[in-house]
Amino acid sequence: MNVTRLSEDELELRDRSPILVIIVGAGFFVAGLFFEALVYLAGSAQQGGDAVLFRIFFWLGLTAILIGILLLLYDRTLILNANRSSGRLRCQWVRVFGSRSKTYLFADVGRIEKRKIYSNDPDPDTMSDAWCFIYVIVFRHGKDLWLGGTIQPSRFSQETATAVQLAEFLNVPFLNLAGKNPDLRDIEL
């Protein structure tokens, strides 16, 4: 997560920018339309022709359109806004079509944790499956809120600094449950 706004009374964090996913989703959608146009034009120009090739292009086009639509509909970005003057923490999940938000009180936040989980996504540095880290806001009533996706080991120093900054802003403890590492420390406020 990246800090997008920081002042005396407000801290705003954003998971990531959705621009890349929008571009890729739109690219798949346009490529699918292109394949479908090729199938339509080739089918109307030729009577009979190679039916297998037309079916392959038809299904490739439909698959690309479906992937594009799914990427556009299901991608989301988390925006976390903490405001000291109101004492509220607002979590907003933004999608291309619509958004959802939930508001919590600072008093409901118990701590922020760093957890270690196993991920099948390869680490870009080693290209092998790896242990990854997640940052979680743990509320006093037991609910967890994951801050973004998994973080590969090559990026956890920046993400840890952001999580510690959020813990200091909310005046809650930051706990490292991912194991001991000389680069990290448990911070109790």
Short mmCIF file of N, CA and C in Angstrom, two decimals:
data_model
loop_
_atom_site.label_atom_id
_atom_site.label_comp_id
_atom_site.label_asym_id
_atom_site.label_seq_id
_atom_site.Cartn_x
_atom_site.Cartn_y
_atom_site.Cartn_z
N MET A 1 0.85 -1.17 0.00
CA MET A 1 0.00 0.00 0.00
C MET A 1 0.89 1.24 0.00
N ASN A 2 0.41 2.25 -0.66
CA ASN A 2 1.16 3.49 -0.75
C ASN A 2 0.41 4.61 -0.06
N VAL A 3 1.14 5.49 0.60
CA VAL A 3 0.54 6.66 1.24
C VAL A 3 0.23 7.67 0.13
N THR A 4 -1.04 8.03 0.01
CA THR A 4 -1.43 9.01 -1.01
C THR A 4 -1.72 10.37 -0.41
N ARG A 5 -2.04 10.41 0.89
CA ARG A 5 -2.28 11.69 1.54
C ARG A 5 -1.88 11.57 3.00
N LEU A 6 -1.10 12.53 3.48
CA LEU A 6 -0.66 12.52 4.86
C LEU A 6 -0.67 13.94 5.38
N SER A 7 -1.38 14.14 6.47
CA SER A 7 -1.39 15.44 7.16
C SER A 7 -1.48 15.16 8.66
N GLU A 8 -1.60 16.21 9.42
CA GLU A 8 -1.68 16.07 10.88
C GLU A 8 -2.91 15.25 11.28
N ASP A 9 -4.03 15.44 10.58
CA ASP A 9 -5.28 14.79 10.96
C ASP A 9 -5.74 13.68 10.02
N GLU A 10 -5.03 13.46 8.93
CA GLU A 10 -5.53 12.48 7.96
C GLU A 10 -4.39 11.67 7.34
N LEU A 11 -4.66 10.37 7.18
CA LEU A 11 -3.74 9.47 6.50
C LEU A 11 -4.56 8.65 5.52
N GLU A 12 -4.13 8.66 4.25
CA GLU A 12 -4.84 7.88 3.24
C GLU A 12 -3.86 6.93 2.57
N LEU A 13 -4.26 5.67 2.49
CA LEU A 13 -3.45 4.64 1.84
C LEU A 13 -4.24 4.06 0.67
N ARG A 14 -3.53 3.74 -0.40
CA ARG A 14 -4.16 3.13 -1.58
C ARG A 14 -3.40 1.85 -1.90
N ASP A 15 -4.18 0.79 -2.15
CA ASP A 15 -3.60 -0.52 -2.44
C ASP A 15 -2.77 -0.48 -3.70
N ARG A 16 -3.33 -0.06 -4.80
CA ARG A 16 -2.62 0.06 -6.07
C ARG A 16 -3.52 0.79 -7.04
N SER A 17 -2.96 1.15 -8.15
CA SER A 17 -3.73 1.82 -9.18
C SER A 17 -4.37 0.78 -10.10
N PRO A 18 -5.65 0.95 -10.43
CA PRO A 18 -6.32 -0.04 -11.28
C PRO A 18 -6.09 0.17 -12.78
N ILE A 19 -5.27 1.14 -13.14
CA ILE A 19 -5.10 1.50 -14.55
C ILE A 19 -4.60 0.31 -15.39
N LEU A 20 -3.60 -0.41 -14.89
CA LEU A 20 -3.04 -1.53 -15.65
C LEU A 20 -4.08 -2.61 -15.92
N VAL A 21 -4.88 -2.94 -14.92
CA VAL A 21 -5.90 -3.96 -15.09
C VAL A 21 -6.97 -3.49 -16.07
N ILE A 22 -7.31 -2.22 -16.02
CA ILE A 22 -8.30 -1.68 -16.96
C ILE A 22 -7.76 -1.77 -18.38
N ILE A 23 -6.50 -1.43 -18.57
CA ILE A 23 -5.90 -1.49 -19.92
C ILE A 23 -5.86 -2.94 -20.42
N VAL A 24 -5.44 -3.88 -19.56
CA VAL A 24 -5.37 -5.28 -19.97
C VAL A 24 -6.77 -5.83 -20.26
N GLY A 25 -7.72 -5.52 -19.39
CA GLY A 25 -9.10 -5.99 -19.60
C GLY A 25 -9.69 -5.44 -20.88
N ALA A 26 -9.49 -4.15 -21.13
CA ALA A 26 -9.99 -3.55 -22.37
C ALA A 26 -9.27 -4.15 -23.58
N GLY A 27 -7.97 -4.45 -23.45
CA GLY A 27 -7.22 -5.08 -24.54
C GLY A 27 -7.77 -6.45 -24.89
N PHE A 28 -8.06 -7.27 -23.87
CA PHE A 28 -8.66 -8.57 -24.12
C PHE A 28 -10.02 -8.43 -24.80
N PHE A 29 -10.81 -7.46 -24.32
CA PHE A 29 -12.14 -7.24 -24.89
C PHE A 29 -12.04 -6.85 -26.37
N VAL A 30 -11.15 -5.91 -26.68
CA VAL A 30 -10.98 -5.46 -28.06
C VAL A 30 -10.42 -6.59 -28.94
N ALA A 31 -9.47 -7.36 -28.40
CA ALA A 31 -8.93 -8.49 -29.17
C ALA A 31 -10.02 -9.51 -29.46
N GLY A 32 -10.89 -9.75 -28.49
CA GLY A 32 -12.00 -10.67 -28.72
C GLY A 32 -12.95 -10.17 -29.79
N LEU A 33 -13.24 -8.88 -29.76
CA LEU A 33 -14.09 -8.31 -30.81
C LEU A 33 -13.41 -8.42 -32.17
N PHE A 34 -12.09 -8.24 -32.20
CA PHE A 34 -11.35 -8.37 -33.46
C PHE A 34 -11.46 -9.80 -34.01
N PHE A 35 -11.27 -10.80 -33.14
CA PHE A 35 -11.40 -12.20 -33.57
C PHE A 35 -12.81 -12.47 -34.08
N GLU A 36 -13.81 -11.96 -33.39
CA GLU A 36 -15.19 -12.19 -33.81
C GLU A 36 -15.46 -11.51 -35.16
N ALA A 37 -14.89 -10.33 -35.37
CA ALA A 37 -15.05 -9.65 -36.66
C ALA A 37 -14.38 -10.45 -37.77
N LEU A 38 -13.20 -11.01 -37.50
CA LEU A 38 -12.53 -11.85 -38.49
C LEU A 38 -13.37 -13.08 -38.84
N VAL A 39 -13.94 -13.69 -37.84
CA VAL A 39 -14.78 -14.87 -38.08
C VAL A 39 -15.99 -14.48 -38.92
N TYR A 40 -16.60 -13.36 -38.58
CA TYR A 40 -17.79 -12.93 -39.32
C TYR A 40 -17.44 -12.60 -40.77
N LEU A 41 -16.36 -11.83 -40.98
CA LEU A 41 -15.98 -11.45 -42.34
C LEU A 41 -15.53 -12.66 -43.16
N ALA A 42 -14.75 -13.54 -42.55
CA ALA A 42 -14.28 -14.72 -43.28
C ALA A 42 -15.43 -15.68 -43.57
N GLY A 43 -16.37 -15.77 -42.65
CA GLY A 43 -17.51 -16.66 -42.86
C GLY A 43 -18.44 -16.15 -43.93
N SER A 44 -18.62 -14.82 -44.02
CA SER A 44 -19.51 -14.28 -45.04
C SER A 44 -18.83 -14.26 -46.42
N ALA A 45 -17.48 -14.20 -46.44
CA ALA A 45 -16.77 -14.16 -47.72
C ALA A 45 -16.66 -15.55 -48.32
N GLN A 46 -16.61 -16.57 -47.47
CA GLN A 46 -16.43 -17.94 -47.93
C GLN A 46 -17.66 -18.74 -47.60
N GLN A 47 -18.13 -19.47 -48.49
CA GLN A 47 -19.22 -20.41 -48.21
C GLN A 47 -18.59 -21.79 -48.04
N GLY A 48 -18.83 -22.43 -46.95
CA GLY A 48 -18.22 -23.74 -46.68
C GLY A 48 -16.92 -23.57 -45.93
N GLY A 49 -15.82 -23.39 -46.59
CA GLY A 49 -14.52 -23.10 -46.00
C GLY A 49 -14.08 -24.12 -44.96
N ASP A 50 -13.13 -23.73 -44.18
CA ASP A 50 -12.59 -24.58 -43.13
C ASP A 50 -13.38 -24.33 -41.84
N ALA A 51 -14.32 -25.19 -41.54
CA ALA A 51 -15.21 -25.00 -40.39
C ALA A 51 -14.46 -25.08 -39.07
N VAL A 52 -13.43 -25.91 -38.99
CA VAL A 52 -12.68 -26.05 -37.74
C VAL A 52 -11.95 -24.75 -37.40
N LEU A 53 -11.34 -24.13 -38.40
CA LEU A 53 -10.62 -22.89 -38.17
C LEU A 53 -11.57 -21.78 -37.73
N PHE A 54 -12.75 -21.74 -38.33
CA PHE A 54 -13.74 -20.73 -37.94
C PHE A 54 -14.19 -20.94 -36.50
N ARG A 55 -14.38 -22.19 -36.10
CA ARG A 55 -14.79 -22.47 -34.73
C ARG A 55 -13.70 -22.08 -33.74
N ILE A 56 -12.45 -22.33 -34.09
CA ILE A 56 -11.34 -21.96 -33.20
C ILE A 56 -11.31 -20.45 -33.00
N PHE A 57 -11.38 -19.70 -34.08
CA PHE A 57 -11.36 -18.24 -33.96
C PHE A 57 -12.60 -17.73 -33.23
N PHE A 58 -13.74 -18.36 -33.46
CA PHE A 58 -14.96 -17.97 -32.77
C PHE A 58 -14.81 -18.13 -31.27
N TRP A 59 -14.32 -19.30 -30.83
CA TRP A 59 -14.18 -19.55 -29.40
C TRP A 59 -13.04 -18.73 -28.79
N LEU A 60 -11.96 -18.50 -29.55
CA LEU A 60 -10.90 -17.61 -29.06
C LEU A 60 -11.44 -16.21 -28.83
N GLY A 61 -12.23 -15.73 -29.75
CA GLY A 61 -12.82 -14.40 -29.61
C GLY A 61 -13.74 -14.30 -28.41
N LEU A 62 -14.61 -15.29 -28.25
CA LEU A 62 -15.51 -15.27 -27.10
C LEU A 62 -14.76 -15.38 -25.78
N THR A 63 -13.72 -16.21 -25.75
CA THR A 63 -12.92 -16.34 -24.53
C THR A 63 -12.22 -15.03 -24.19
N ALA A 64 -11.65 -14.37 -25.19
CA ALA A 64 -10.97 -13.09 -24.94
C ALA A 64 -11.96 -12.04 -24.45
N ILE A 65 -13.15 -12.00 -25.03
CA ILE A 65 -14.17 -11.05 -24.57
C ILE A 65 -14.55 -11.35 -23.12
N LEU A 66 -14.74 -12.61 -22.79
CA LEU A 66 -15.11 -13.00 -21.43
C LEU A 66 -14.01 -12.64 -20.43
N ILE A 67 -12.76 -12.91 -20.76
CA ILE A 67 -11.64 -12.56 -19.87
C ILE A 67 -11.60 -11.05 -19.67
N GLY A 68 -11.77 -10.28 -20.73
CA GLY A 68 -11.77 -8.83 -20.61
C GLY A 68 -12.87 -8.33 -19.70
N ILE A 69 -14.08 -8.87 -19.85
CA ILE A 69 -15.20 -8.45 -19.01
C ILE A 69 -14.95 -8.83 -17.56
N LEU A 70 -14.44 -10.04 -17.31
CA LEU A 70 -14.17 -10.47 -15.93
C LEU A 70 -13.10 -9.61 -15.28
N LEU A 71 -12.05 -9.27 -16.02
CA LEU A 71 -11.01 -8.40 -15.46
C LEU A 71 -11.59 -7.03 -15.10
N LEU A 72 -12.43 -6.50 -15.95
CA LEU A 72 -13.01 -5.18 -15.69
C LEU A 72 -14.00 -5.22 -14.52
N LEU A 73 -14.74 -6.30 -14.38
CA LEU A 73 -15.76 -6.36 -13.34
C LEU A 73 -15.22 -6.73 -11.96
N TYR A 74 -14.20 -7.59 -11.90
CA TYR A 74 -13.79 -8.13 -10.61
C TYR A 74 -12.52 -7.53 -10.03
N ASP A 75 -11.87 -6.64 -10.72
CA ASP A 75 -10.69 -5.99 -10.15
C ASP A 75 -11.14 -4.94 -9.16
N ARG A 76 -10.44 -4.83 -8.05
CA ARG A 76 -10.80 -3.80 -7.06
C ARG A 76 -9.55 -3.21 -6.43
N THR A 77 -9.70 -2.01 -5.95
CA THR A 77 -8.63 -1.29 -5.28
C THR A 77 -9.12 -0.91 -3.88
N LEU A 78 -8.28 -1.07 -2.88
CA LEU A 78 -8.63 -0.70 -1.51
C LEU A 78 -8.06 0.68 -1.21
N ILE A 79 -8.91 1.57 -0.73
CA ILE A 79 -8.49 2.89 -0.26
C ILE A 79 -8.84 2.97 1.21
N LEU A 80 -7.84 3.23 2.02
CA LEU A 80 -8.01 3.29 3.47
C LEU A 80 -7.78 4.72 3.91
N ASN A 81 -8.77 5.32 4.56
CA ASN A 81 -8.68 6.71 4.99
C ASN A 81 -8.90 6.79 6.49
N ALA A 82 -7.87 7.25 7.21
CA ALA A 82 -7.96 7.42 8.66
C ALA A 82 -8.00 8.91 8.97
N ASN A 83 -9.01 9.33 9.73
CA ASN A 83 -9.19 10.74 10.04
C ASN A 83 -9.25 10.92 11.55
N ARG A 84 -8.27 11.61 12.10
CA ARG A 84 -8.18 11.79 13.56
C ARG A 84 -9.29 12.68 14.09
N SER A 85 -9.66 13.72 13.35
CA SER A 85 -10.66 14.65 13.88
C SER A 85 -12.02 13.97 14.05
N SER A 86 -12.37 13.03 13.18
CA SER A 86 -13.63 12.31 13.34
C SER A 86 -13.45 11.00 14.09
N GLY A 87 -12.20 10.52 14.21
CA GLY A 87 -11.93 9.26 14.90
C GLY A 87 -12.43 8.05 14.12
N ARG A 88 -12.47 8.19 12.81
CA ARG A 88 -13.02 7.11 11.97
C ARG A 88 -11.99 6.61 10.96
N LEU A 89 -12.10 5.33 10.67
CA LEU A 89 -11.30 4.66 9.67
C LEU A 89 -12.25 4.19 8.58
N ARG A 90 -12.10 4.75 7.37
CA ARG A 90 -13.00 4.40 6.27
C ARG A 90 -12.25 3.52 5.28
N CYS A 91 -12.83 2.36 4.98
CA CYS A 91 -12.28 1.43 4.01
C CYS A 91 -13.20 1.44 2.80
N GLN A 92 -12.64 1.73 1.65
CA GLN A 92 -13.44 1.80 0.43
C GLN A 92 -12.82 0.88 -0.62
N TRP A 93 -13.64 -0.04 -1.14
CA TRP A 93 -13.23 -0.94 -2.19
C TRP A 93 -13.82 -0.40 -3.49
N VAL A 94 -12.95 0.02 -4.40
CA VAL A 94 -13.39 0.67 -5.63
C VAL A 94 -13.22 -0.30 -6.79
N ARG A 95 -14.27 -0.44 -7.56
CA ARG A 95 -14.24 -1.25 -8.79
C ARG A 95 -14.49 -0.32 -9.97
N VAL A 96 -14.29 -0.85 -11.16
CA VAL A 96 -14.55 -0.05 -12.35
C VAL A 96 -16.01 0.38 -12.37
N PHE A 97 -16.90 -0.54 -12.01
CA PHE A 97 -18.33 -0.24 -11.98
C PHE A 97 -18.82 -0.32 -10.55
N GLY A 98 -18.71 0.76 -9.81
CA GLY A 98 -19.23 0.82 -8.45
C GLY A 98 -18.17 0.70 -7.38
N SER A 99 -18.59 0.97 -6.16
CA SER A 99 -17.68 0.86 -5.02
C SER A 99 -18.48 0.49 -3.78
N ARG A 100 -17.75 0.09 -2.75
CA ARG A 100 -18.36 -0.29 -1.48
C ARG A 100 -17.46 0.27 -0.38
N SER A 101 -18.06 0.79 0.66
CA SER A 101 -17.24 1.33 1.74
C SER A 101 -17.82 0.92 3.09
N LYS A 102 -16.93 0.90 4.07
CA LYS A 102 -17.31 0.57 5.43
C LYS A 102 -16.50 1.47 6.36
N THR A 103 -17.12 1.92 7.42
CA THR A 103 -16.47 2.84 8.35
C THR A 103 -16.36 2.18 9.72
N TYR A 104 -15.18 2.33 10.34
CA TYR A 104 -14.92 1.81 11.67
C TYR A 104 -14.45 2.95 12.56
N LEU A 105 -14.62 2.80 13.85
CA LEU A 105 -14.08 3.75 14.80
C LEU A 105 -12.65 3.37 15.16
N PHE A 106 -11.82 4.37 15.47
CA PHE A 106 -10.45 4.07 15.90
C PHE A 106 -10.46 3.16 17.13
N ALA A 107 -11.45 3.34 18.00
CA ALA A 107 -11.52 2.55 19.24
C ALA A 107 -11.76 1.07 18.95
N ASP A 108 -12.30 0.75 17.77
CA ASP A 108 -12.56 -0.66 17.41
C ASP A 108 -11.31 -1.38 16.93
N VAL A 109 -10.26 -0.64 16.55
CA VAL A 109 -9.04 -1.25 16.03
C VAL A 109 -8.18 -1.73 17.20
N GLY A 110 -7.86 -3.02 17.20
CA GLY A 110 -7.05 -3.58 18.27
C GLY A 110 -5.56 -3.51 17.99
N ARG A 111 -5.16 -3.90 16.79
CA ARG A 111 -3.74 -3.91 16.43
C ARG A 111 -3.61 -4.11 14.92
N ILE A 112 -2.39 -3.94 14.45
CA ILE A 112 -2.06 -4.25 13.06
C ILE A 112 -1.00 -5.34 13.10
N GLU A 113 -1.22 -6.39 12.31
CA GLU A 113 -0.31 -7.54 12.34
C GLU A 113 0.31 -7.76 10.97
N LYS A 114 1.52 -8.30 11.02
CA LYS A 114 2.16 -8.81 9.82
C LYS A 114 2.14 -10.32 9.95
N ARG A 115 1.51 -11.00 8.96
CA ARG A 115 1.40 -12.45 8.99
C ARG A 115 2.15 -13.05 7.81
N LYS A 116 2.55 -14.29 7.98
CA LYS A 116 3.28 -15.01 6.95
C LYS A 116 2.37 -16.11 6.40
N ILE A 117 2.22 -16.16 5.07
CA ILE A 117 1.41 -17.19 4.45
C ILE A 117 2.19 -17.77 3.27
N TYR A 118 1.82 -18.98 2.87
CA TYR A 118 2.46 -19.60 1.73
C TYR A 118 1.68 -19.25 0.48
N SER A 119 2.40 -18.87 -0.57
CA SER A 119 1.76 -18.47 -1.82
C SER A 119 2.30 -19.30 -2.97
N ASN A 120 1.42 -19.69 -3.88
CA ASN A 120 1.84 -20.39 -5.08
C ASN A 120 2.31 -19.43 -6.16
N ASP A 121 2.08 -18.13 -5.96
CA ASP A 121 2.57 -17.14 -6.93
C ASP A 121 4.08 -17.04 -6.79
N PRO A 122 4.80 -17.15 -7.87
CA PRO A 122 6.26 -17.12 -7.76
C PRO A 122 6.79 -15.75 -7.37
N ASP A 123 7.83 -15.77 -6.57
CA ASP A 123 8.54 -14.55 -6.20
C ASP A 123 9.28 -14.06 -7.45
N PRO A 124 9.12 -12.79 -7.85
CA PRO A 124 9.77 -12.33 -9.08
C PRO A 124 11.30 -12.42 -9.03
N ASP A 125 11.87 -12.40 -7.82
CA ASP A 125 13.33 -12.48 -7.71
C ASP A 125 13.85 -13.90 -7.91
N THR A 126 13.16 -14.87 -7.30
CA THR A 126 13.64 -16.25 -7.34
C THR A 126 12.85 -17.13 -8.29
N MET A 127 11.67 -16.69 -8.72
CA MET A 127 10.77 -17.45 -9.60
C MET A 127 10.42 -18.81 -9.02
N SER A 128 10.28 -18.88 -7.71
CA SER A 128 9.84 -20.11 -7.06
C SER A 128 8.73 -19.75 -6.08
N ASP A 129 7.95 -20.77 -5.68
CA ASP A 129 6.92 -20.53 -4.69
C ASP A 129 7.59 -20.03 -3.42
N ALA A 130 6.90 -19.16 -2.70
CA ALA A 130 7.56 -18.53 -1.57
C ALA A 130 6.57 -18.23 -0.46
N TRP A 131 7.14 -17.99 0.69
CA TRP A 131 6.36 -17.46 1.80
C TRP A 131 6.16 -15.98 1.52
N CYS A 132 4.94 -15.53 1.65
CA CYS A 132 4.61 -14.12 1.42
C CYS A 132 4.05 -13.55 2.71
N PHE A 133 3.89 -12.26 2.71
CA PHE A 133 3.43 -11.57 3.89
C PHE A 133 2.14 -10.81 3.59
N ILE A 134 1.29 -10.73 4.60
CA ILE A 134 0.10 -9.90 4.50
C ILE A 134 0.04 -9.02 5.75
N TYR A 135 -0.56 -7.88 5.60
CA TYR A 135 -0.78 -6.97 6.72
C TYR A 135 -2.27 -6.94 6.99
N VAL A 136 -2.61 -7.07 8.27
CA VAL A 136 -4.01 -7.23 8.66
C VAL A 136 -4.33 -6.26 9.79
N ILE A 137 -5.47 -5.59 9.68
CA ILE A 137 -6.00 -4.82 10.80
C ILE A 137 -6.90 -5.77 11.58
N VAL A 138 -6.59 -5.97 12.85
CA VAL A 138 -7.38 -6.85 13.71
C VAL A 138 -8.22 -5.97 14.61
N PHE A 139 -9.53 -6.15 14.54
CA PHE A 139 -10.45 -5.35 15.34
C PHE A 139 -10.71 -6.02 16.68
N ARG A 140 -11.15 -5.25 17.64
CA ARG A 140 -11.36 -5.77 18.99
C ARG A 140 -12.46 -6.84 19.04
N HIS A 141 -13.40 -6.79 18.13
CA HIS A 141 -14.48 -7.78 18.12
C HIS A 141 -14.11 -9.03 17.33
N GLY A 142 -12.83 -9.14 16.88
CA GLY A 142 -12.34 -10.36 16.27
C GLY A 142 -12.27 -10.37 14.75
N LYS A 143 -12.81 -9.38 14.10
CA LYS A 143 -12.80 -9.36 12.64
C LYS A 143 -11.42 -8.92 12.14
N ASP A 144 -11.00 -9.49 10.99
CA ASP A 144 -9.74 -9.12 10.36
C ASP A 144 -10.02 -8.39 9.06
N LEU A 145 -9.19 -7.42 8.73
CA LEU A 145 -9.27 -6.71 7.46
C LEU A 145 -7.90 -6.76 6.82
N TRP A 146 -7.79 -7.49 5.69
CA TRP A 146 -6.51 -7.59 4.99
C TRP A 146 -6.24 -6.30 4.25
N LEU A 147 -5.02 -5.81 4.37
CA LEU A 147 -4.62 -4.60 3.68
C LEU A 147 -3.95 -4.98 2.37
N GLY A 148 -4.71 -5.06 1.32
CA GLY A 148 -4.16 -5.38 0.01
C GLY A 148 -3.89 -6.86 -0.14
N GLY A 149 -3.10 -7.20 -1.15
CA GLY A 149 -2.79 -8.59 -1.45
C GLY A 149 -1.53 -9.04 -0.75
N THR A 150 -1.00 -10.16 -1.21
CA THR A 150 0.22 -10.69 -0.61
C THR A 150 1.41 -9.87 -1.07
N ILE A 151 2.39 -9.77 -0.21
CA ILE A 151 3.61 -9.01 -0.51
C ILE A 151 4.76 -9.99 -0.60
N GLN A 152 5.45 -9.97 -1.70
CA GLN A 152 6.62 -10.83 -1.88
C GLN A 152 7.75 -10.32 -0.98
N PRO A 153 8.68 -11.19 -0.56
CA PRO A 153 9.76 -10.78 0.33
C PRO A 153 10.59 -9.62 -0.20
N SER A 154 10.67 -9.46 -1.50
CA SER A 154 11.51 -8.39 -2.05
C SER A 154 10.92 -7.01 -1.81
N ARG A 155 9.62 -6.92 -1.44
CA ARG A 155 8.99 -5.62 -1.25
C ARG A 155 8.52 -5.38 0.17
N PHE A 156 8.83 -6.25 1.13
CA PHE A 156 8.18 -6.09 2.42
C PHE A 156 8.72 -4.96 3.26
N SER A 157 9.90 -4.44 3.02
CA SER A 157 10.41 -3.33 3.84
C SER A 157 9.56 -2.08 3.67
N GLN A 158 9.23 -1.74 2.42
CA GLN A 158 8.38 -0.57 2.17
C GLN A 158 6.98 -0.78 2.74
N GLU A 159 6.43 -1.98 2.55
CA GLU A 159 5.08 -2.26 3.04
C GLU A 159 5.06 -2.26 4.57
N THR A 160 6.12 -2.76 5.20
CA THR A 160 6.18 -2.75 6.65
C THR A 160 6.24 -1.33 7.19
N ALA A 161 7.01 -0.48 6.53
CA ALA A 161 7.08 0.92 6.95
C ALA A 161 5.71 1.58 6.86
N THR A 162 4.95 1.27 5.83
CA THR A 162 3.61 1.83 5.69
C THR A 162 2.69 1.30 6.77
N ALA A 163 2.75 0.00 7.08
CA ALA A 163 1.92 -0.58 8.13
C ALA A 163 2.28 -0.01 9.50
N VAL A 164 3.56 0.20 9.76
CA VAL A 164 3.99 0.80 11.03
C VAL A 164 3.49 2.24 11.11
N GLN A 165 3.56 2.97 10.00
CA GLN A 165 3.07 4.35 9.97
C GLN A 165 1.56 4.39 10.27
N LEU A 166 0.80 3.45 9.72
CA LEU A 166 -0.63 3.38 10.00
C LEU A 166 -0.87 3.05 11.47
N ALA A 167 -0.10 2.12 12.03
CA ALA A 167 -0.25 1.76 13.45
C ALA A 167 0.04 2.96 14.35
N GLU A 168 1.09 3.70 14.02
CA GLU A 168 1.41 4.90 14.81
C GLU A 168 0.31 5.95 14.69
N PHE A 169 -0.25 6.11 13.50
CA PHE A 169 -1.31 7.09 13.29
C PHE A 169 -2.56 6.71 14.09
N LEU A 170 -2.89 5.40 14.11
CA LEU A 170 -4.07 4.94 14.83
C LEU A 170 -3.81 4.74 16.32
N ASN A 171 -2.53 4.84 16.72
CA ASN A 171 -2.12 4.65 18.10
C ASN A 171 -2.48 3.24 18.60
N VAL A 172 -2.13 2.24 17.78
CA VAL A 172 -2.34 0.83 18.12
C VAL A 172 -1.02 0.10 17.94
N PRO A 173 -0.85 -1.08 18.57
CA PRO A 173 0.40 -1.82 18.40
C PRO A 173 0.53 -2.45 17.02
N PHE A 174 1.77 -2.58 16.57
CA PHE A 174 2.10 -3.32 15.35
C PHE A 174 2.81 -4.58 15.79
N LEU A 175 2.28 -5.74 15.39
CA LEU A 175 2.86 -7.02 15.79
C LEU A 175 3.38 -7.76 14.57
N ASN A 176 4.61 -8.23 14.68
CA ASN A 176 5.21 -9.03 13.61
C ASN A 176 5.03 -10.49 13.97
N LEU A 177 4.03 -11.14 13.37
CA LEU A 177 3.77 -12.55 13.63
C LEU A 177 4.41 -13.43 12.56
N ALA A 178 5.21 -12.84 11.69
CA ALA A 178 5.80 -13.57 10.57
C ALA A 178 7.15 -14.17 10.91
N GLY A 179 7.59 -14.05 12.14
CA GLY A 179 8.90 -14.59 12.50
C GLY A 179 9.88 -13.46 12.71
N LYS A 180 10.97 -13.80 13.28
CA LYS A 180 11.99 -12.79 13.59
C LYS A 180 12.83 -12.48 12.37
N ASN A 181 13.09 -11.21 12.18
CA ASN A 181 13.90 -10.72 11.08
C ASN A 181 14.59 -9.48 11.59
N PRO A 182 15.90 -9.34 11.42
CA PRO A 182 16.58 -8.17 11.96
C PRO A 182 16.11 -6.86 11.34
N ASP A 183 15.47 -6.93 10.16
CA ASP A 183 14.99 -5.72 9.51
C ASP A 183 13.68 -5.22 10.10
N LEU A 184 12.99 -6.09 10.88
CA LEU A 184 11.67 -5.77 11.40
C LEU A 184 11.69 -5.80 12.92
N ARG A 185 10.70 -5.15 13.52
CA ARG A 185 10.61 -5.18 14.97
C ARG A 185 9.15 -5.03 15.37
N ASP A 186 8.82 -5.52 16.55
CA ASP A 186 7.50 -5.31 17.11
C ASP A 186 7.48 -3.94 17.73
N ILE A 187 6.45 -3.21 17.47
CA ILE A 187 6.36 -1.85 17.99
C ILE A 187 5.11 -1.77 18.86
N GLU A 188 5.28 -1.45 20.09
CA GLU A 188 4.17 -1.25 21.01
C GLU A 188 4.09 0.23 21.32
N LEU A 189 2.90 0.79 21.15
CA LEU A 189 2.72 2.22 21.45
C LEU A 189 2.06 2.40 22.78
#
